[in-house]
Amino acid sequence: MRKGLLLILIVMLAVVTAACGSSDDSSDGNNSNKDKSSASSKWSSLKEKGKIVVGTSGTLFPASYHPEDSDQLTGYDVEVMKEAASRLDLDVEFKEYGVDGLLAAMKSGRIDAVINDMEVTKDRQKEFAFSTPYKYSYSTMIVRQSDLSGIHSLEDLDGKVHGGGATTVFSKIAEHFGAKTKTYGNVTNDVYLRDVENGRTDFIINDYYLQTLALKAMPDIKVQLHPDLKFHQTESAIVMPKDADTLKQKIDATIKEMRDDGTLTKISKKFFGGKDASKKPEEDIREIKGLDL
């Protein structure tokens, strides 16, 4: 039996890719031809196999998880990927990794793409290709019900303890404001929430939609969303190898088609309590200055 309730999103440190040469020189022209071949080879390989292998955590409710008493993988991200693959005439095979291992698995060639509520960031874009976003959101934080963990603004995070993944955007935000991060492995959501409740940590920064539903799933734990703090607007997308240009074009066109015909909205409302996460939020979201994400 597996429970799919975990609040981890990941950020891997990116390395700068080599710049492309000019096409004026004959050798550079050969490189250009190789680049074009590389850009299409990934897609050609997938079409030949008839299958795309996609990495996900399987523990991120409600994006990628196993319902209680079931081994069936589902969630907003999973169903979006299934539909996109179907429209591309591909079977989809999901492989599950801890969130800190997803991008490494793709770099090593064990998987073809990643979908796990993965935020588009400048650092990641240096090393990976991202599809057009299929989800828009922003960050909030979970705090103790009794005293809001003594937090009334982001500046109050100084000296507090944040529960999260070591390489996440959310930990970067917490540490930017002076907090320390207590890290976890691939554990379920109740571990995070109870640590806030009992004071081992003070808060958890994460996605608004994910946190809202996680709290509804465990109402006995004495924590809540902070009533006033909304910050760091986000976009989530499918991650692919940097040189998979043709695959990216195919997936981009498919995501647009799914948005235009209402499929993204339909899937979102199923998993996000009737809310449409496929559209940009209208709330006033604080931008965090001085932190390049």
PDB file of C-alpha atoms in Angstrom:
ATOM      1  CA  MET A   1       0.000   0.000   0.000  1.00  0.00           C
ATOM      2  CA  ARG A   2       1.292   3.409  -0.812  1.00  0.00           C
ATOM      3  CA  LYS A   3       0.074   6.902   0.077  1.00  0.00           C
ATOM      4  CA  GLY A   4       0.683   9.699  -2.369  1.00  0.00           C
ATOM      5  CA  LEU A   5       0.900  12.766  -0.124  1.00  0.00           C
ATOM      6  CA  LEU A   6       4.272  14.541  -0.264  1.00  0.00           C
ATOM      7  CA  LEU A   7       5.217  18.233  -0.523  1.00  0.00           C
ATOM      8  CA  ILE A   8       8.526  18.223  -2.367  1.00  0.00           C
ATOM      9  CA  LEU A   9       9.433  20.024  -5.570  1.00  0.00           C
ATOM     10  CA  ILE A  10      12.971  20.045  -6.866  1.00  0.00           C
ATOM     11  CA  VAL A  11      15.563  22.375  -8.305  1.00  0.00           C
ATOM     12  CA  MET A  12      18.830  20.949  -9.714  1.00  0.00           C
ATOM     13  CA  LEU A  13      21.832  23.256 -10.131  1.00  0.00           C
ATOM     14  CA  ALA A  14      22.329  23.845 -13.824  1.00  0.00           C
ATOM     15  CA  VAL A  15      25.582  24.061 -15.766  1.00  0.00           C
ATOM     16  CA  VAL A  16      26.045  26.435 -18.655  1.00  0.00           C
ATOM     17  CA  THR A  17      25.883  24.754 -22.039  1.00  0.00           C
ATOM     18  CA  ALA A  18      28.408  25.451 -24.783  1.00  0.00           C
ATOM     19  CA  ALA A  19      27.546  28.171 -27.269  1.00  0.00           C
ATOM     20  CA  CYS A  20      26.776  27.259 -30.880  1.00  0.00           C
ATOM     21  CA  GLY A  21      29.269  28.333 -33.535  1.00  0.00           C
ATOM     22  CA  SER A  22      28.683  30.529 -36.556  1.00  0.00           C
ATOM     23  CA  SER A  23      27.511  28.903 -39.771  1.00  0.00           C
ATOM     24  CA  ASP A  24      29.992  30.974 -41.835  1.00  0.00           C
ATOM     25  CA  ASP A  25      32.767  28.419 -41.415  1.00  0.00           C
ATOM     26  CA  SER A  26      32.397  25.055 -43.162  1.00  0.00           C
ATOM     27  CA  SER A  27      33.126  23.083 -39.995  1.00  0.00           C
ATOM     28  CA  ASP A  28      30.519  25.120 -38.156  1.00  0.00           C
ATOM     29  CA  GLY A  29      28.099  24.227 -40.924  1.00  0.00           C
ATOM     30  CA  ASN A  30      28.756  20.568 -40.196  1.00  0.00           C
ATOM     31  CA  ASN A  31      28.107  21.221 -36.515  1.00  0.00           C
ATOM     32  CA  SER A  32      24.844  22.914 -37.478  1.00  0.00           C
ATOM     33  CA  ASN A  33      23.796  19.818 -39.413  1.00  0.00           C
ATOM     34  CA  LYS A  34      24.705  17.660 -36.429  1.00  0.00           C
ATOM     35  CA  ASP A  35      22.653  19.932 -34.152  1.00  0.00           C
ATOM     36  CA  LYS A  36      19.637  19.553 -36.435  1.00  0.00           C
ATOM     37  CA  SER A  37      20.110  15.791 -36.508  1.00  0.00           C
ATOM     38  CA  SER A  38      20.388  15.679 -32.716  1.00  0.00           C
ATOM     39  CA  ALA A  39      17.289  17.830 -32.320  1.00  0.00           C
ATOM     40  CA  SER A  40      15.178  15.381 -34.314  1.00  0.00           C
ATOM     41  CA  SER A  41      16.845  12.116 -33.261  1.00  0.00           C
ATOM     42  CA  LYS A  42      15.132  12.001 -29.876  1.00  0.00           C
ATOM     43  CA  TRP A  43      11.708  12.308 -31.451  1.00  0.00           C
ATOM     44  CA  SER A  44      12.577   9.780 -34.184  1.00  0.00           C
ATOM     45  CA  SER A  45      13.756   7.305 -31.552  1.00  0.00           C
ATOM     46  CA  LEU A  46      10.547   7.678 -29.537  1.00  0.00           C
ATOM     47  CA  LYS A  47       8.364   7.226 -32.609  1.00  0.00           C
ATOM     48  CA  GLU A  48      10.313   4.126 -33.586  1.00  0.00           C
ATOM     49  CA  LYS A  49       9.839   2.619 -30.124  1.00  0.00           C
ATOM     50  CA  GLY A  50       6.254   3.885 -29.897  1.00  0.00           C
ATOM     51  CA  LYS A  51       6.804   4.799 -26.256  1.00  0.00           C
ATOM     52  CA  ILE A  52       8.036   7.641 -24.063  1.00  0.00           C
ATOM     53  CA  VAL A  53       9.485   6.898 -20.620  1.00  0.00           C
ATOM     54  CA  VAL A  54       8.643   9.652 -18.124  1.00  0.00           C
ATOM     55  CA  GLY A  55      10.057  10.173 -14.648  1.00  0.00           C
ATOM     56  CA  THR A  56       7.842  11.230 -11.750  1.00  0.00           C
ATOM     57  CA  SER A  57       7.926  10.825  -7.969  1.00  0.00           C
ATOM     58  CA  GLY A  58       4.613   9.037  -7.384  1.00  0.00           C
ATOM     59  CA  THR A  59       4.456  10.706  -3.952  1.00  0.00           C
ATOM     60  CA  LEU A  60       3.406  14.270  -4.794  1.00  0.00           C
ATOM     61  CA  PHE A  61      -0.309  14.634  -4.086  1.00  0.00           C
ATOM     62  CA  PRO A  62      -2.302  15.562  -6.166  1.00  0.00           C
ATOM     63  CA  ALA A  63       0.175  15.851  -9.055  1.00  0.00           C
ATOM     64  CA  SER A  64       1.680  12.337  -9.055  1.00  0.00           C
ATOM     65  CA  TYR A  65       0.592   9.780  -6.468  1.00  0.00           C
ATOM     66  CA  HIS A  66      -0.889   6.387  -5.667  1.00  0.00           C
ATOM     67  CA  PRO A  67      -4.360   6.577  -4.084  1.00  0.00           C
ATOM     68  CA  GLU A  68      -4.683   4.770  -0.770  1.00  0.00           C
ATOM     69  CA  ASP A  69      -5.219   1.030  -1.227  1.00  0.00           C
ATOM     70  CA  SER A  70      -4.119   1.245  -4.865  1.00  0.00           C
ATOM     71  CA  ASP A  71      -0.916   0.765  -6.841  1.00  0.00           C
ATOM     72  CA  GLN A  72      -2.336   2.749  -9.770  1.00  0.00           C
ATOM     73  CA  LEU A  73      -0.377   5.933 -10.494  1.00  0.00           C
ATOM     74  CA  THR A  74      -2.525   9.007 -11.102  1.00  0.00           C
ATOM     75  CA  GLY A  75      -2.667  12.756 -10.461  1.00  0.00           C
ATOM     76  CA  TYR A  76      -2.927  15.961 -12.465  1.00  0.00           C
ATOM     77  CA  ASP A  77       0.562  15.701 -13.946  1.00  0.00           C
ATOM     78  CA  VAL A  78       0.226  11.984 -14.659  1.00  0.00           C
ATOM     79  CA  GLU A  79      -3.097  12.382 -16.461  1.00  0.00           C
ATOM     80  CA  VAL A  80      -1.825  15.390 -18.440  1.00  0.00           C
ATOM     81  CA  MET A  81       1.163  13.323 -19.575  1.00  0.00           C
ATOM     82  CA  LYS A  82      -1.008  10.329 -20.461  1.00  0.00           C
ATOM     83  CA  GLU A  83      -3.277  12.497 -22.603  1.00  0.00           C
ATOM     84  CA  ALA A  84      -0.367  14.275 -24.299  1.00  0.00           C
ATOM     85  CA  ALA A  85       1.323  10.952 -25.121  1.00  0.00           C
ATOM     86  CA  SER A  86      -1.921   9.542 -26.482  1.00  0.00           C
ATOM     87  CA  ARG A  87      -2.341  12.513 -28.823  1.00  0.00           C
ATOM     88  CA  LEU A  88       1.222  11.964 -30.021  1.00  0.00           C
ATOM     89  CA  ASP A  89       0.445   8.272 -30.692  1.00  0.00           C
ATOM     90  CA  LEU A  90       2.900   7.164 -28.008  1.00  0.00           C
ATOM     91  CA  ASP A  91       2.504   4.767 -25.121  1.00  0.00           C
ATOM     92  CA  VAL A  92       3.769   6.214 -21.848  1.00  0.00           C
ATOM     93  CA  GLU A  93       5.740   4.356 -19.189  1.00  0.00           C
ATOM     94  CA  PHE A  94       6.269   6.056 -15.834  1.00  0.00           C
ATOM     95  CA  LYS A  95       9.355   5.410 -13.728  1.00  0.00           C
ATOM     96  CA  GLU A  96       9.368   6.651 -10.150  1.00  0.00           C
ATOM     97  CA  TYR A  97      12.335   8.377  -8.517  1.00  0.00           C
ATOM     98  CA  GLY A  98      12.856  10.498  -5.452  1.00  0.00           C
ATOM     99  CA  VAL A  99      12.448  14.127  -6.445  1.00  0.00           C
ATOM    100  CA  ASP A 100      16.169  14.863  -6.110  1.00  0.00           C
ATOM    101  CA  GLY A 101      16.919  12.088  -8.632  1.00  0.00           C
ATOM    102  CA  LEU A 102      14.488  12.922 -11.431  1.00  0.00           C
ATOM    103  CA  LEU A 103      16.618  15.265 -13.503  1.00  0.00           C
ATOM    104  CA  ALA A 104      19.717  13.134 -12.919  1.00  0.00           C
ATOM    105  CA  ALA A 105      17.819  10.126 -14.283  1.00  0.00           C
ATOM    106  CA  MET A 106      16.988  12.063 -17.444  1.00  0.00           C
ATOM    107  CA  LYS A 107      20.570  13.268 -17.879  1.00  0.00           C
ATOM    108  CA  SER A 108      21.765   9.665 -17.662  1.00  0.00           C
ATOM    109  CA  GLY A 109      19.292   8.560 -20.333  1.00  0.00           C
ATOM    110  CA  ARG A 110      17.203   6.314 -18.097  1.00  0.00           C
ATOM    111  CA  ILE A 111      14.093   8.381 -18.866  1.00  0.00           C
ATOM    112  CA  ASP A 112      13.042  10.616 -21.752  1.00  0.00           C
ATOM    113  CA  ALA A 113      11.240  13.374 -19.838  1.00  0.00           C
ATOM    114  CA  VAL A 114      10.164  14.487 -16.359  1.00  0.00           C
ATOM    115  CA  ILE A 115       6.749  15.617 -15.119  1.00  0.00           C
ATOM    116  CA  ASN A 116       6.441  16.299 -11.384  1.00  0.00           C
ATOM    117  CA  ASP A 117       5.077  19.832 -10.880  1.00  0.00           C
ATOM    118  CA  MET A 118       8.520  20.952 -12.036  1.00  0.00           C
ATOM    119  CA  GLU A 119       8.927  24.722 -11.883  1.00  0.00           C
ATOM    120  CA  VAL A 120      10.484  26.547 -14.826  1.00  0.00           C
ATOM    121  CA  THR A 121      13.537  28.458 -13.559  1.00  0.00           C
ATOM    122  CA  LYS A 122      16.372  30.348 -15.234  1.00  0.00           C
ATOM    123  CA  ASP A 123      18.974  27.946 -13.863  1.00  0.00           C
ATOM    124  CA  ARG A 124      17.123  24.883 -15.136  1.00  0.00           C
ATOM    125  CA  GLN A 125      16.615  26.436 -18.553  1.00  0.00           C
ATOM    126  CA  LYS A 126      20.400  26.572 -18.993  1.00  0.00           C
ATOM    127  CA  GLU A 127      20.540  22.785 -18.967  1.00  0.00           C
ATOM    128  CA  PHE A 128      17.089  21.484 -19.859  1.00  0.00           C
ATOM    129  CA  ALA A 129      14.239  22.199 -22.276  1.00  0.00           C
ATOM    130  CA  PHE A 130      10.771  22.979 -20.919  1.00  0.00           C
ATOM    131  CA  SER A 131       7.401  22.603 -22.557  1.00  0.00           C
ATOM    132  CA  THR A 132       4.841  25.372 -22.560  1.00  0.00           C
ATOM    133  CA  PRO A 133       3.409  25.481 -19.001  1.00  0.00           C
ATOM    134  CA  TYR A 134       0.486  23.228 -18.132  1.00  0.00           C
ATOM    135  CA  LYS A 135       0.061  24.670 -14.609  1.00  0.00           C
ATOM    136  CA  TYR A 136       0.293  28.130 -13.026  1.00  0.00           C
ATOM    137  CA  SER A 137       0.424  28.785  -9.308  1.00  0.00           C
ATOM    138  CA  TYR A 138       2.256  30.608  -6.527  1.00  0.00           C
ATOM    139  CA  SER A 139       3.890  29.802  -3.205  1.00  0.00           C
ATOM    140  CA  THR A 140       2.358  29.823   0.254  1.00  0.00           C
ATOM    141  CA  MET A 141       3.465  28.363   3.566  1.00  0.00           C
ATOM    142  CA  ILE A 142       2.112  25.995   6.173  1.00  0.00           C
ATOM    143  CA  VAL A 143       2.487  27.148   9.788  1.00  0.00           C
ATOM    144  CA  ARG A 144       1.223  26.105  13.240  1.00  0.00           C
ATOM    145  CA  GLN A 145      -2.403  26.929  13.989  1.00  0.00           C
ATOM    146  CA  SER A 146      -1.642  28.121  17.517  1.00  0.00           C
ATOM    147  CA  ASP A 147       0.595  31.093  16.678  1.00  0.00           C
ATOM    148  CA  LEU A 148       1.281  31.039  12.910  1.00  0.00           C
ATOM    149  CA  SER A 149       4.757  29.870  13.994  1.00  0.00           C
ATOM    150  CA  GLY A 150       5.530  33.480  14.926  1.00  0.00           C
ATOM    151  CA  ILE A 151       5.579  34.442  11.238  1.00  0.00           C
ATOM    152  CA  HIS A 152       3.755  37.544  10.028  1.00  0.00           C
ATOM    153  CA  SER A 153       5.924  38.432   7.021  1.00  0.00           C
ATOM    154  CA  LEU A 154       8.638  36.765   4.968  1.00  0.00           C
ATOM    155  CA  GLU A 155      11.186  38.791   6.915  1.00  0.00           C
ATOM    156  CA  ASP A 156      10.128  36.871  10.055  1.00  0.00           C
ATOM    157  CA  LEU A 157      11.627  33.682   8.594  1.00  0.00           C
ATOM    158  CA  ASP A 158      15.051  34.726   9.913  1.00  0.00           C
ATOM    159  CA  GLY A 159      16.166  32.089  12.423  1.00  0.00           C
ATOM    160  CA  LYS A 160      13.207  29.774  11.759  1.00  0.00           C
ATOM    161  CA  VAL A 161      13.428  26.144  10.568  1.00  0.00           C
ATOM    162  CA  HIS A 162      11.963  25.223   7.191  1.00  0.00           C
ATOM    163  CA  GLY A 163      10.966  21.667   6.238  1.00  0.00           C
ATOM    164  CA  GLY A 164      11.782  20.787   2.640  1.00  0.00           C
ATOM    165  CA  GLY A 165      14.101  19.310   0.051  1.00  0.00           C
ATOM    166  CA  ALA A 166      17.686  20.513   0.019  1.00  0.00           C
ATOM    167  CA  THR A 167      17.637  21.531  -3.637  1.00  0.00           C
ATOM    168  CA  THR A 168      14.146  23.019  -3.940  1.00  0.00           C
ATOM    169  CA  VAL A 169      13.167  26.526  -4.992  1.00  0.00           C
ATOM    170  CA  PHE A 170      11.227  26.718  -1.741  1.00  0.00           C
ATOM    171  CA  SER A 171      14.310  26.051   0.367  1.00  0.00           C
ATOM    172  CA  LYS A 172      16.148  28.756  -1.573  1.00  0.00           C
ATOM    173  CA  ILE A 173      13.372  31.201  -0.708  1.00  0.00           C
ATOM    174  CA  ALA A 174      13.422  30.207   2.974  1.00  0.00           C
ATOM    175  CA  GLU A 175      17.194  30.504   3.206  1.00  0.00           C
ATOM    176  CA  HIS A 176      17.117  33.840   1.354  1.00  0.00           C
ATOM    177  CA  PHE A 177      15.170  35.205   4.309  1.00  0.00           C
ATOM    178  CA  GLY A 178      17.485  33.652   6.911  1.00  0.00           C
ATOM    179  CA  ALA A 179      15.817  30.331   7.692  1.00  0.00           C
ATOM    180  CA  LYS A 180      17.545  26.959   7.970  1.00  0.00           C
ATOM    181  CA  THR A 181      16.201  23.932   6.090  1.00  0.00           C
ATOM    182  CA  LYS A 182      15.588  20.524   7.665  1.00  0.00           C
ATOM    183  CA  THR A 183      15.806  18.036   4.788  1.00  0.00           C
ATOM    184  CA  TYR A 184      13.940  14.780   4.224  1.00  0.00           C
ATOM    185  CA  GLY A 185      14.114  11.748   1.977  1.00  0.00           C
ATOM    186  CA  ASN A 186      11.192  10.497  -0.100  1.00  0.00           C
ATOM    187  CA  VAL A 187       8.745  10.619   2.834  1.00  0.00           C
ATOM    188  CA  THR A 188       4.988  11.142   2.897  1.00  0.00           C
ATOM    189  CA  ASN A 189       3.293  14.432   3.619  1.00  0.00           C
ATOM    190  CA  ASP A 190       2.202  13.662   7.176  1.00  0.00           C
ATOM    191  CA  VAL A 191       5.864  13.613   8.257  1.00  0.00           C
ATOM    192  CA  TYR A 192       6.299  17.205   7.076  1.00  0.00           C
ATOM    193  CA  LEU A 193       3.061  18.420   8.638  1.00  0.00           C
ATOM    194  CA  ARG A 194       3.588  16.782  12.033  1.00  0.00           C
ATOM    195  CA  ASP A 195       7.086  18.234  12.300  1.00  0.00           C
ATOM    196  CA  VAL A 196       5.564  21.718  11.993  1.00  0.00           C
ATOM    197  CA  GLU A 197       2.858  20.819  14.507  1.00  0.00           C
ATOM    198  CA  ASN A 198       5.309  19.537  17.122  1.00  0.00           C
ATOM    199  CA  GLY A 199       7.885  22.298  16.603  1.00  0.00           C
ATOM    200  CA  ARG A 200      10.678  20.328  14.960  1.00  0.00           C
ATOM    201  CA  THR A 201      10.234  22.755  12.067  1.00  0.00           C
ATOM    202  CA  ASP A 202       8.378  26.068  11.878  1.00  0.00           C
ATOM    203  CA  PHE A 203       6.999  26.200   8.354  1.00  0.00           C
ATOM    204  CA  ILE A 204       6.830  24.580   4.925  1.00  0.00           C
ATOM    205  CA  ILE A 205       6.947  26.673   1.759  1.00  0.00           C
ATOM    206  CA  ASN A 206       5.348  25.034  -1.231  1.00  0.00           C
ATOM    207  CA  ASP A 207       2.781  25.295  -4.005  1.00  0.00           C
ATOM    208  CA  TYR A 208      -0.606  26.760  -3.061  1.00  0.00           C
ATOM    209  CA  TYR A 209      -2.687  24.024  -4.696  1.00  0.00           C
ATOM    210  CA  LEU A 210      -0.613  21.166  -3.309  1.00  0.00           C
ATOM    211  CA  GLN A 211      -0.630  22.545   0.218  1.00  0.00           C
ATOM    212  CA  THR A 212      -4.361  23.273   0.208  1.00  0.00           C
ATOM    213  CA  LEU A 213      -5.244  19.714  -0.733  1.00  0.00           C
ATOM    214  CA  ALA A 214      -2.674  18.151   1.582  1.00  0.00           C
ATOM    215  CA  LEU A 215      -4.199  19.996   4.535  1.00  0.00           C
ATOM    216  CA  LYS A 216      -7.688  18.819   3.578  1.00  0.00           C
ATOM    217  CA  ALA A 217      -6.403  15.252   3.488  1.00  0.00           C
ATOM    218  CA  MET A 218      -5.102  15.451   7.098  1.00  0.00           C
ATOM    219  CA  PRO A 219      -7.346  17.801   9.083  1.00  0.00           C
ATOM    220  CA  ASP A 220      -6.319  16.285  12.436  1.00  0.00           C
ATOM    221  CA  ILE A 221      -2.841  17.852  12.248  1.00  0.00           C
ATOM    222  CA  LYS A 222      -2.859  21.319  13.849  1.00  0.00           C
ATOM    223  CA  VAL A 223      -1.350  23.303  11.013  1.00  0.00           C
ATOM    224  CA  GLN A 224      -2.764  25.721   8.433  1.00  0.00           C
ATOM    225  CA  LEU A 225      -1.944  27.865   5.437  1.00  0.00           C
ATOM    226  CA  HIS A 226      -0.664  31.292   6.395  1.00  0.00           C
ATOM    227  CA  PRO A 227      -3.630  33.625   5.834  1.00  0.00           C
ATOM    228  CA  ASP A 228      -1.631  36.582   4.488  1.00  0.00           C
ATOM    229  CA  LEU A 229       1.474  35.408   2.635  1.00  0.00           C
ATOM    230  CA  LYS A 230       1.298  34.773  -1.129  1.00  0.00           C
ATOM    231  CA  PHE A 231       4.524  35.048  -3.102  1.00  0.00           C
ATOM    232  CA  HIS A 232       6.672  33.771  -5.973  1.00  0.00           C
ATOM    233  CA  GLN A 233       4.340  33.101  -8.907  1.00  0.00           C
ATOM    234  CA  THR A 234       5.270  29.861 -10.661  1.00  0.00           C
ATOM    235  CA  GLU A 235       4.874  27.945 -13.916  1.00  0.00           C
ATOM    236  CA  SER A 236       5.161  24.147 -14.141  1.00  0.00           C
ATOM    237  CA  ALA A 237       6.132  22.333 -17.338  1.00  0.00           C
ATOM    238  CA  ILE A 238       7.339  19.028 -18.756  1.00  0.00           C
ATOM    239  CA  VAL A 239      11.154  18.813 -18.696  1.00  0.00           C
ATOM    240  CA  MET A 240      13.111  17.343 -21.613  1.00  0.00           C
ATOM    241  CA  PRO A 241      16.753  17.107 -22.701  1.00  0.00           C
ATOM    242  CA  LYS A 242      18.164  20.418 -23.890  1.00  0.00           C
ATOM    243  CA  ASP A 243      18.664  19.255 -27.486  1.00  0.00           C
ATOM    244  CA  ALA A 244      15.228  17.587 -27.905  1.00  0.00           C
ATOM    245  CA  ASP A 245      13.872  20.443 -30.034  1.00  0.00           C
ATOM    246  CA  THR A 246      11.496  18.378 -32.158  1.00  0.00           C
ATOM    247  CA  LEU A 247      10.068  16.586 -29.110  1.00  0.00           C
ATOM    248  CA  LYS A 248       9.551  19.944 -27.419  1.00  0.00           C
ATOM    249  CA  GLN A 249       7.742  21.322 -30.481  1.00  0.00           C
ATOM    250  CA  LYS A 250       5.439  18.301 -30.575  1.00  0.00           C
ATOM    251  CA  ILE A 251       4.644  18.487 -26.856  1.00  0.00           C
ATOM    252  CA  ASP A 252       4.163  22.274 -26.967  1.00  0.00           C
ATOM    253  CA  ALA A 253       1.628  21.948 -29.760  1.00  0.00           C
ATOM    254  CA  THR A 254      -0.173  19.187 -27.866  1.00  0.00           C
ATOM    255  CA  ILE A 255      -0.346  21.174 -24.604  1.00  0.00           C
ATOM    256  CA  LYS A 256      -1.750  24.159 -26.528  1.00  0.00           C
ATOM    257  CA  GLU A 257      -4.341  21.921 -28.138  1.00  0.00           C
ATOM    258  CA  MET A 258      -5.328  20.528 -24.725  1.00  0.00           C
ATOM    259  CA  ARG A 259      -5.612  24.052 -23.316  1.00  0.00           C
ATOM    260  CA  ASP A 260      -7.695  25.311 -26.245  1.00  0.00           C
ATOM    261  CA  ASP A 261     -10.159  22.415 -26.180  1.00  0.00           C
ATOM    262  CA  GLY A 262     -10.639  22.571 -22.402  1.00  0.00           C
ATOM    263  CA  THR A 263      -8.891  19.298 -21.562  1.00  0.00           C
ATOM    264  CA  LEU A 264      -6.371  20.898 -19.160  1.00  0.00           C
ATOM    265  CA  THR A 265      -9.190  22.670 -17.313  1.00  0.00           C
ATOM    266  CA  LYS A 266     -11.174  19.433 -17.032  1.00  0.00           C
ATOM    267  CA  ILE A 267      -8.241  17.453 -15.637  1.00  0.00           C
ATOM    268  CA  SER A 268      -7.272  20.282 -13.262  1.00  0.00           C
ATOM    269  CA  LYS A 269     -10.743  20.572 -11.765  1.00  0.00           C
ATOM    270  CA  LYS A 270     -10.763  16.830 -11.121  1.00  0.00           C
ATOM    271  CA  PHE A 271      -7.605  16.933  -9.038  1.00  0.00           C
ATOM    272  CA  PHE A 272      -7.617  20.466  -7.571  1.00  0.00           C
ATOM    273  CA  GLY A 273     -11.029  20.559  -5.962  1.00  0.00           C
ATOM    274  CA  GLY A 274     -12.788  22.254  -8.873  1.00  0.00           C
ATOM    275  CA  LYS A 275     -10.042  24.868  -9.355  1.00  0.00           C
ATOM    276  CA  ASP A 276      -8.410  25.564 -12.708  1.00  0.00           C
ATOM    277  CA  ALA A 277      -4.641  25.456 -12.213  1.00  0.00           C
ATOM    278  CA  SER A 278      -4.087  25.636 -15.961  1.00  0.00           C
ATOM    279  CA  LYS A 279      -4.755  29.392 -15.897  1.00  0.00           C
ATOM    280  CA  LYS A 280      -2.657  32.148 -14.328  1.00  0.00           C
ATOM    281  CA  PRO A 281      -3.834  33.224 -10.843  1.00  0.00           C
ATOM    282  CA  GLU A 282      -5.467  36.621 -10.440  1.00  0.00           C
ATOM    283  CA  GLU A 283      -4.278  37.203  -6.854  1.00  0.00           C
ATOM    284  CA  ASP A 284      -1.751  39.883  -5.895  1.00  0.00           C
ATOM    285  CA  ILE A 285       1.428  37.822  -5.600  1.00  0.00           C
ATOM    286  CA  ARG A 286       4.571  39.256  -3.981  1.00  0.00           C
ATOM    287  CA  GLU A 287       7.677  39.133  -6.132  1.00  0.00           C
ATOM    288  CA  ILE A 288      10.817  38.218  -4.207  1.00  0.00           C
ATOM    289  CA  LYS A 289      13.560  40.680  -5.045  1.00  0.00           C
ATOM    290  CA  GLY A 290      17.249  39.915  -4.804  1.00  0.00           C
ATOM    291  CA  LEU A 291      16.823  36.182  -5.395  1.00  0.00           C
ATOM    292  CA  ASP A 292      17.500  34.933  -8.909  1.00  0.00           C
ATOM    293  CA  LEU A 293      15.482  31.760  -9.390  1.00  0.00           C
TER     294      LEU A 293
END
